[in-house]
Coordinates of C-alpha atoms in Angstrom, one line a residue:
X1 CA 53.1 -13.8 -99.2
X2 CA 52.8 -10.5 -97.4
X3 CA 55.5 -9.8 -94.9
X4 CA 55.1 -7.9 -91.7
X5 CA 57.3 -4.9 -91.1
X6 CA 59.5 -6.5 -88.5
X7 CA 60.1 -9.4 -90.9
X8 CA 61.4 -6.9 -93.5
X9 CA 63.6 -5.3 -91.0
X10 CA 64.8 -8.1 -88.7
X11 CA 66.9 -5.7 -86.6
X12 CA 63.7 -4.2 -85.3
X13 CA 62.1 -5.9 -82.4
X14 CA 58.6 -7.0 -82.8
X15 CA 56.0 -5.0 -80.9
X16 CA 55.1 -6.4 -77.5
X17 CA 51.5 -7.2 -77.2
X18 CA 50.0 -7.3 -73.7
X19 CA 46.8 -9.0 -72.8
X20 CA 44.7 -7.3 -70.2
X21 CA 44.0 -9.5 -67.2
X22 CA 40.4 -10.7 -66.9
X23 CA 38.2 -8.4 -64.7
X24 CA 37.3 -9.8 -61.4
X25 CA 33.7 -10.5 -60.5
X26 CA 33.3 -7.5 -58.1
X27 CA 29.6 -8.2 -57.4
X28 CA 30.5 -11.8 -56.4
X29 CA 33.2 -10.6 -54.0
X30 CA 30.9 -8.1 -52.4
X31 CA 28.2 -10.6 -51.8
X32 CA 30.6 -13.0 -50.0
X33 CA 31.8 -10.1 -47.8
X34 CA 28.3 -9.2 -46.9
X35 CA 27.6 -12.9 -46.1
X36 CA 30.6 -13.0 -43.8
X37 CA 29.7 -9.7 -42.1
X38 CA 26.1 -10.7 -41.6
X39 CA 27.2 -14.0 -40.1
X40 CA 29.6 -12.2 -37.7
X41 CA 26.8 -9.7 -36.8
X42 CA 24.4 -12.6 -36.0
X43 CA 27.0 -14.3 -33.8
X44 CA 27.7 -11.0 -32.0
X45 CA 24.0 -10.4 -31.5
X46 CA 23.5 -13.9 -30.0
X47 CA 26.4 -13.3 -27.6
X48 CA 24.9 -9.9 -26.6
X49 CA 21.5 -11.5 -26.0
X50 CA 22.9 -14.2 -23.9
X51 CA 24.8 -11.7 -21.8
X52 CA 21.7 -9.5 -21.4
X53 CA 19.7 -12.6 -20.4
X54 CA 22.2 -13.5 -17.7
X55 CA 22.3 -9.9 -16.4
X56 CA 18.5 -9.9 -16.3
X57 CA 18.4 -13.1 -14.3
X58 CA 20.9 -11.7 -11.8
X59 CA 18.9 -8.5 -11.4
X60 CA 15.7 -10.5 -11.0
X61 CA 17.3 -12.6 -8.2
X62 CA 18.5 -9.4 -6.6
X63 CA 15.0 -7.9 -6.9
X64 CA 13.4 -10.9 -5.2
X65 CA 15.9 -10.6 -2.3
X66 CA 15.4 -6.8 -2.0
X67 CA 18.9 -6.1 -3.3
X68 CA 17.8 -3.7 -6.1
X69 CA 20.0 -0.6 -5.8
X70 CA 22.7 -2.5 -3.8
X71 CA 24.2 -4.3 -6.8
X72 CA 24.6 -1.0 -8.7
X73 CA 26.6 0.8 -6.0
X74 CA 30.3 0.2 -6.5
X75 CA 31.1 2.1 -3.3
X76 CA 30.1 -0.8 -1.1
X77 CA 33.0 -2.8 0.2
X78 CA 32.7 -6.5 0.8
X79 CA 32.8 -6.3 4.5
X80 CA 31.6 -9.1 6.8
X81 CA 28.4 -7.3 7.6
X82 CA 27.6 -6.8 3.9
X83 CA 28.3 -10.5 3.1
X84 CA 26.0 -11.5 6.0
X85 CA 23.2 -9.2 4.9
X86 CA 23.4 -10.5 1.3
X87 CA 23.7 -14.1 2.3
X88 CA 20.8 -16.5 1.5
X89 CA 20.7 -17.7 5.1
X90 CA 20.1 -14.1 6.4
X91 CA 17.4 -13.5 3.7
X92 CA 15.6 -16.7 4.7
X93 CA 16.0 -16.3 8.4
X94 CA 14.3 -12.9 8.7
X95 CA 10.9 -14.1 7.2
X96 CA 11.1 -17.2 9.4
X97 CA 11.4 -15.1 12.5
X98 CA 8.5 -12.8 11.4
X99 CA 6.2 -15.8 10.8
X100 CA 7.3 -17.3 14.1
X101 CA 6.4 -14.1 15.9
X102 CA 2.9 -14.1 14.3
X103 CA 2.3 -17.7 15.3
X104 CA 3.4 -16.9 18.9
X105 CA 1.1 -13.9 19.0
X106 CA -2.0 -16.0 18.1
X107 CA -1.1 -18.7 20.6
X108 CA -0.6 -16.1 23.3
X109 CA -4.0 -14.6 22.7
X110 CA -5.7 -18.0 22.9
X111 CA -3.8 -19.1 26.1
X112 CA -4.4 -15.7 27.8
X113 CA -8.1 -15.7 27.3
X114 CA -8.7 -17.6 30.5
X115 CA -6.3 -15.7 32.7
X116 CA -7.1 -12.8 35.0
X117 CA -6.9 -9.2 33.6
X118 CA -3.4 -8.5 35.1
X119 CA -1.9 -12.0 34.5
X120 CA 0.6 -12.6 31.7
X121 CA 2.6 -15.6 30.5
X122 CA 6.2 -14.9 31.0
X123 CA 7.4 -17.3 28.3
X124 CA 5.7 -15.2 25.6
X125 CA 7.1 -12.0 27.1
X126 CA 10.6 -13.4 26.9
X127 CA 10.0 -14.7 23.3
X128 CA 8.8 -11.2 22.3
X129 CA 11.9 -9.5 23.8
X130 CA 14.2 -12.0 22.0
X131 CA 12.4 -11.3 18.7
X132 CA 12.7 -7.5 19.2
X133 CA 16.4 -7.9 20.0
X134 CA 16.8 -9.9 16.8
X135 CA 15.2 -7.1 14.8
X136 CA 17.4 -4.6 16.6
X137 CA 20.5 -6.6 15.6
X138 CA 19.2 -6.7 12.0
X139 CA 19.0 -2.9 11.9
X140 CA 22.5 -2.5 13.3
X141 CA 23.9 -5.0 10.9
X142 CA 22.4 -3.2 7.9
X143 CA 23.6 0.1 9.3
X144 CA 27.2 -1.3 9.4
X145 CA 26.9 -2.8 6.0
X146 CA 25.3 0.1 4.0
X147 CA 25.8 3.1 6.2
X148 CA 23.2 5.5 7.4
X149 CA 23.1 7.6 4.2
X150 CA 22.4 4.7 1.9
X151 CA 20.1 2.9 4.2
X152 CA 17.7 5.8 5.0
X153 CA 18.2 8.0 1.9
X154 CA 19.0 5.5 -0.8
X155 CA 16.7 3.6 -3.2
X156 CA 15.4 1.3 -0.5
X157 CA 14.8 4.0 2.1
X158 CA 11.1 3.4 2.4
X159 CA 11.6 -0.2 3.4
X160 CA 14.2 0.7 5.9
X161 CA 12.1 3.5 7.4
X162 CA 9.1 1.1 7.8
X163 CA 11.4 -1.4 9.5
X164 CA 12.5 1.3 11.9
X165 CA 8.9 2.4 12.6
X166 CA 7.8 -1.2 13.3
X167 CA 10.8 -1.7 15.6
X168 CA 9.9 1.5 17.5
X169 CA 6.3 0.3 18.0
X170 CA 7.6 -3.0 19.4
X171 CA 9.9 -1.1 21.8
X172 CA 7.0 1.1 22.9
X173 CA 4.9 -2.0 23.6
X174 CA 7.6 -3.7 25.7
X175 CA 8.3 -0.5 27.7
X176 CA 4.6 0.2 28.2
X177 CA 3.9 -3.3 29.5
X178 CA 6.9 -3.2 31.8
X179 CA 5.9 0.2 33.3
X180 CA 2.3 -0.9 33.7
X181 CA 3.3 -4.1 35.5
X182 CA 5.3 -2.1 38.0
X183 CA 2.8 0.7 38.6
X184 CA -0.3 -1.6 38.7
X185 CA 1.3 -4.4 40.7
X186 CA -1.4 -4.2 43.3
X187 CA -5.2 -4.5 42.8
X188 CA -6.2 -2.4 39.8
X189 CA -9.1 0.1 39.7
X190 CA -11.3 0.5 36.6
X191 CA -9.0 3.2 35.1
X192 CA -5.9 1.1 35.5
X193 CA -7.8 -1.9 34.0
X194 CA -8.7 0.2 30.9
X195 CA -5.0 1.1 30.6
X196 CA -4.0 -2.5 30.7
X197 CA -6.6 -3.4 28.1
X198 CA -5.3 -0.6 25.9
X199 CA -1.8 -2.1 26.2
X200 CA -3.1 -5.5 25.4
X201 CA -4.7 -4.0 22.3
X202 CA -1.4 -2.4 21.4
X203 CA 0.1 -5.9 21.6
X204 CA -1.9 -6.8 18.5
X205 CA 0.3 -4.3 16.7
X206 CA 2.9 -7.0 16.5
X207 CA 0.9 -8.2 13.6
X208 CA 2.2 -5.2 11.7
X209 CA 5.5 -6.9 11.5
X210 CA 4.1 -9.1 8.7
X211 CA 4.5 -6.1 6.4
X212 CA 8.2 -6.7 6.5
X213 CA 7.6 -9.9 4.5
X214 CA 6.9 -7.6 1.5
X215 CA 10.6 -6.7 1.5
X216 CA 11.7 -10.3 1.1
X217 CA 8.9 -12.0 -0.9
X218 CA 8.7 -10.4 -4.4
X219 CA 5.5 -12.3 -5.4
X220 CA 3.6 -11.1 -2.3
X221 CA 4.9 -7.6 -2.9
X222 CA 3.6 -7.6 -6.4
X223 CA 0.1 -8.6 -5.2
X224 CA 0.0 -5.9 -2.5
X225 CA 1.2 -3.2 -4.9
X226 CA -1.5 -4.3 -7.4
X227 CA -4.1 -3.9 -4.7
X228 CA -2.7 -0.5 -3.6
X229 CA -2.8 0.7 -7.2
X230 CA -6.6 0.2 -7.3
X231 CA -7.3 2.2 -4.1
X232 CA -8.2 5.3 -6.1
X233 CA -11.0 3.5 -7.9
X234 CA -12.1 1.9 -4.7
X235 CA -12.3 5.2 -2.9
X236 CA -14.5 6.9 -5.5
X237 CA -16.7 3.8 -5.8
X238 CA -17.1 3.7 -2.0
X239 CA -18.0 7.4 -2.0
X240 CA -20.7 6.8 -4.6
X241 CA -22.1 3.9 -2.7
X242 CA -22.2 5.9 0.6
X243 CA -24.2 8.6 -1.2
X244 CA -26.7 6.0 -2.4
X245 CA -26.9 4.4 1.1
X246 CA -27.7 7.8 2.6
X247 CA -30.3 8.9 0.0
X248 CA -32.3 5.6 0.1
X249 CA -31.7 5.2 3.8
X250 CA -33.2 8.6 4.6
X251 CA -36.2 7.8 2.4
X252 CA -37.0 4.4 3.8
X253 CA -36.3 5.5 7.4
X254 CA -38.7 8.4 7.0
X255 CA -41.4 6.1 5.7
X256 CA -40.9 3.5 8.4
X257 CA -40.8 5.9 11.3
X258 CA -43.9 7.7 10.1
X259 CA -45.7 4.4 10.0
X260 CA -44.6 3.5 13.5
X261 CA -45.6 6.9 14.9
X262 CA -49.0 6.6 13.3
X263 CA -49.5 3.2 14.9
X264 CA -48.2 4.3 18.3
X265 CA -50.4 7.4 18.5
X266 CA -53.6 6.0 17.0
X267 CA -56.8 5.8 19.0
X268 CA -56.0 2.1 19.6
X269 CA -52.2 2.1 20.0
X270 CA -50.4 -0.8 18.3
X271 CA -46.9 -2.0 18.4
X272 CA -44.7 -1.5 15.5
X273 CA -43.3 -4.5 13.6
X274 CA -40.0 -5.6 15.3
X275 CA -38.6 -6.6 11.9
X276 CA -39.4 -3.1 10.5
X277 CA -37.6 -1.4 13.4
X278 CA -34.7 -3.9 13.1
X279 CA -33.9 -2.8 9.6
X280 CA -35.3 0.7 9.3
X281 CA -35.4 2.3 12.7
X282 CA -32.8 5.0 12.1
X283 CA -30.7 6.4 9.2
X284 CA -27.4 4.7 10.3
X285 CA -29.3 1.4 10.7
X286 CA -31.0 1.8 7.3
X287 CA -27.6 2.6 5.7
X288 CA -26.1 -0.6 7.3
X289 CA -29.1 -2.6 6.1
X290 CA -28.6 -1.3 2.5
X291 CA -24.9 -2.1 2.7
X292 CA -25.6 -5.7 4.0
X293 CA -28.2 -6.2 1.3
X294 CA -25.7 -5.9 -1.5
X295 CA -22.8 -7.7 0.2
X296 CA -24.7 -10.9 1.1
X297 CA -24.6 -9.9 4.8
X298 CA -28.4 -10.2 4.8
X299 CA -30.9 -11.2 2.2
X300 CA -32.5 -8.1 0.7
X301 CA -35.8 -10.1 0.6
X302 CA -35.7 -10.1 4.4
X303 CA -35.4 -6.3 4.4
X304 CA -38.2 -6.1 1.8
X305 CA -40.8 -8.1 3.7
X306 CA -41.5 -5.6 6.5
X307 CA -42.1 -2.8 3.9
X308 CA -45.0 -4.7 2.2
X309 CA -47.6 -3.5 4.6
X310 CA -46.0 0.0 5.1
X311 CA -45.7 1.7 1.8
X312 CA -45.4 0.8 -1.9
X313 CA -43.0 3.8 -2.3
X314 CA -40.5 2.2 0.2
X315 CA -41.0 -1.1 -1.6
X316 CA -40.2 0.3 -5.0
X317 CA -37.3 2.4 -3.7
X318 CA -35.6 -0.6 -2.3
X319 CA -35.9 -2.5 -5.6
X320 CA -34.6 0.6 -7.5
X321 CA -31.7 0.7 -5.1
X322 CA -30.8 -2.9 -5.7
X323 CA -31.0 -2.4 -9.5
X324 CA -28.8 0.7 -9.4
X325 CA -26.1 -0.7 -7.1
X326 CA -25.9 -4.3 -8.2
X327 CA -26.6 -4.1 -11.9
X328 CA -25.2 -0.6 -12.6
X329 CA -22.5 0.5 -10.2
X330 CA -20.8 -2.7 -9.2
X331 CA -20.9 -4.3 -12.7
X332 CA -19.5 -1.1 -14.2
X333 CA -16.7 -1.1 -11.7
X334 CA -15.9 -4.7 -12.4
X335 CA -16.0 -4.2 -16.2
X336 CA -13.7 -1.1 -15.9
X337 CA -11.2 -3.2 -13.7
X338 CA -11.1 -6.0 -16.3
X339 CA -10.8 -3.7 -19.3
X340 CA -7.7 -2.0 -20.7
X341 CA -6.2 0.9 -18.7

């Protein structure tokens, strides 16, 4: 039997053998860490999305109430006037007063139709003064809440300037009617009557107050802004149509008037066709006829019939005009409006 060295020399300690620990599965540990990190990331992302959604809803509600720009200003102190202006009752009360004013305006016009020129219904005058005082109180309340600088030079300055302009027009109307009633208390001459009529026409400017609804109704404001954004295309389309009205109007008027002059100064004078003179007697009348013929104001066949016995050139020119305006210009504008920007 073969002996090991430490068995031959028992006084020597046997060598210590150490066993290396098993290596850990590093890839498995890293994968679990990544799973936990990904899970924490998804949870944090869900919380951030929920918070962003809540902030978006709050900003959307503020936008519908016309409070954009007010929520972001930390300098505003929660005074009683600011709480009043931001309250839902105040935001709902102002549109109600505006609509009430418009209804009273229509009722006043109907009831005043049978009165003498200088007669007025005092109840409507009092109601108008009360409404103007309400608008004045609203402006003062906003001034106290926001201050002059933020109100007329802040983000909502255009709305506030328009409110001030409409209020100034209302004050001008009240003062003008009061002065006219004092000056023209006696029998009015034609000049004074025209002045009163002008003031009554200025009374219709109360309808401008309906523009203040745009500040409080976001859906209505969106529609109006969409219409305003198309005004550039409407202007150039209208300019093109006016040019076409003028060109074809001059041509057909020249043909119609030459025909009527020939009949009038013939050896046996004859009267010109009334229908021909109705539609083609002058350039402005011809332009109006051409406008009405493409907007269903009048049937273009009715405009065409008087030209049958006058000239084939006028007949063809009217047909060419209808083809150009209806099938080319208007359809092109409609297609460009429906297409991508």
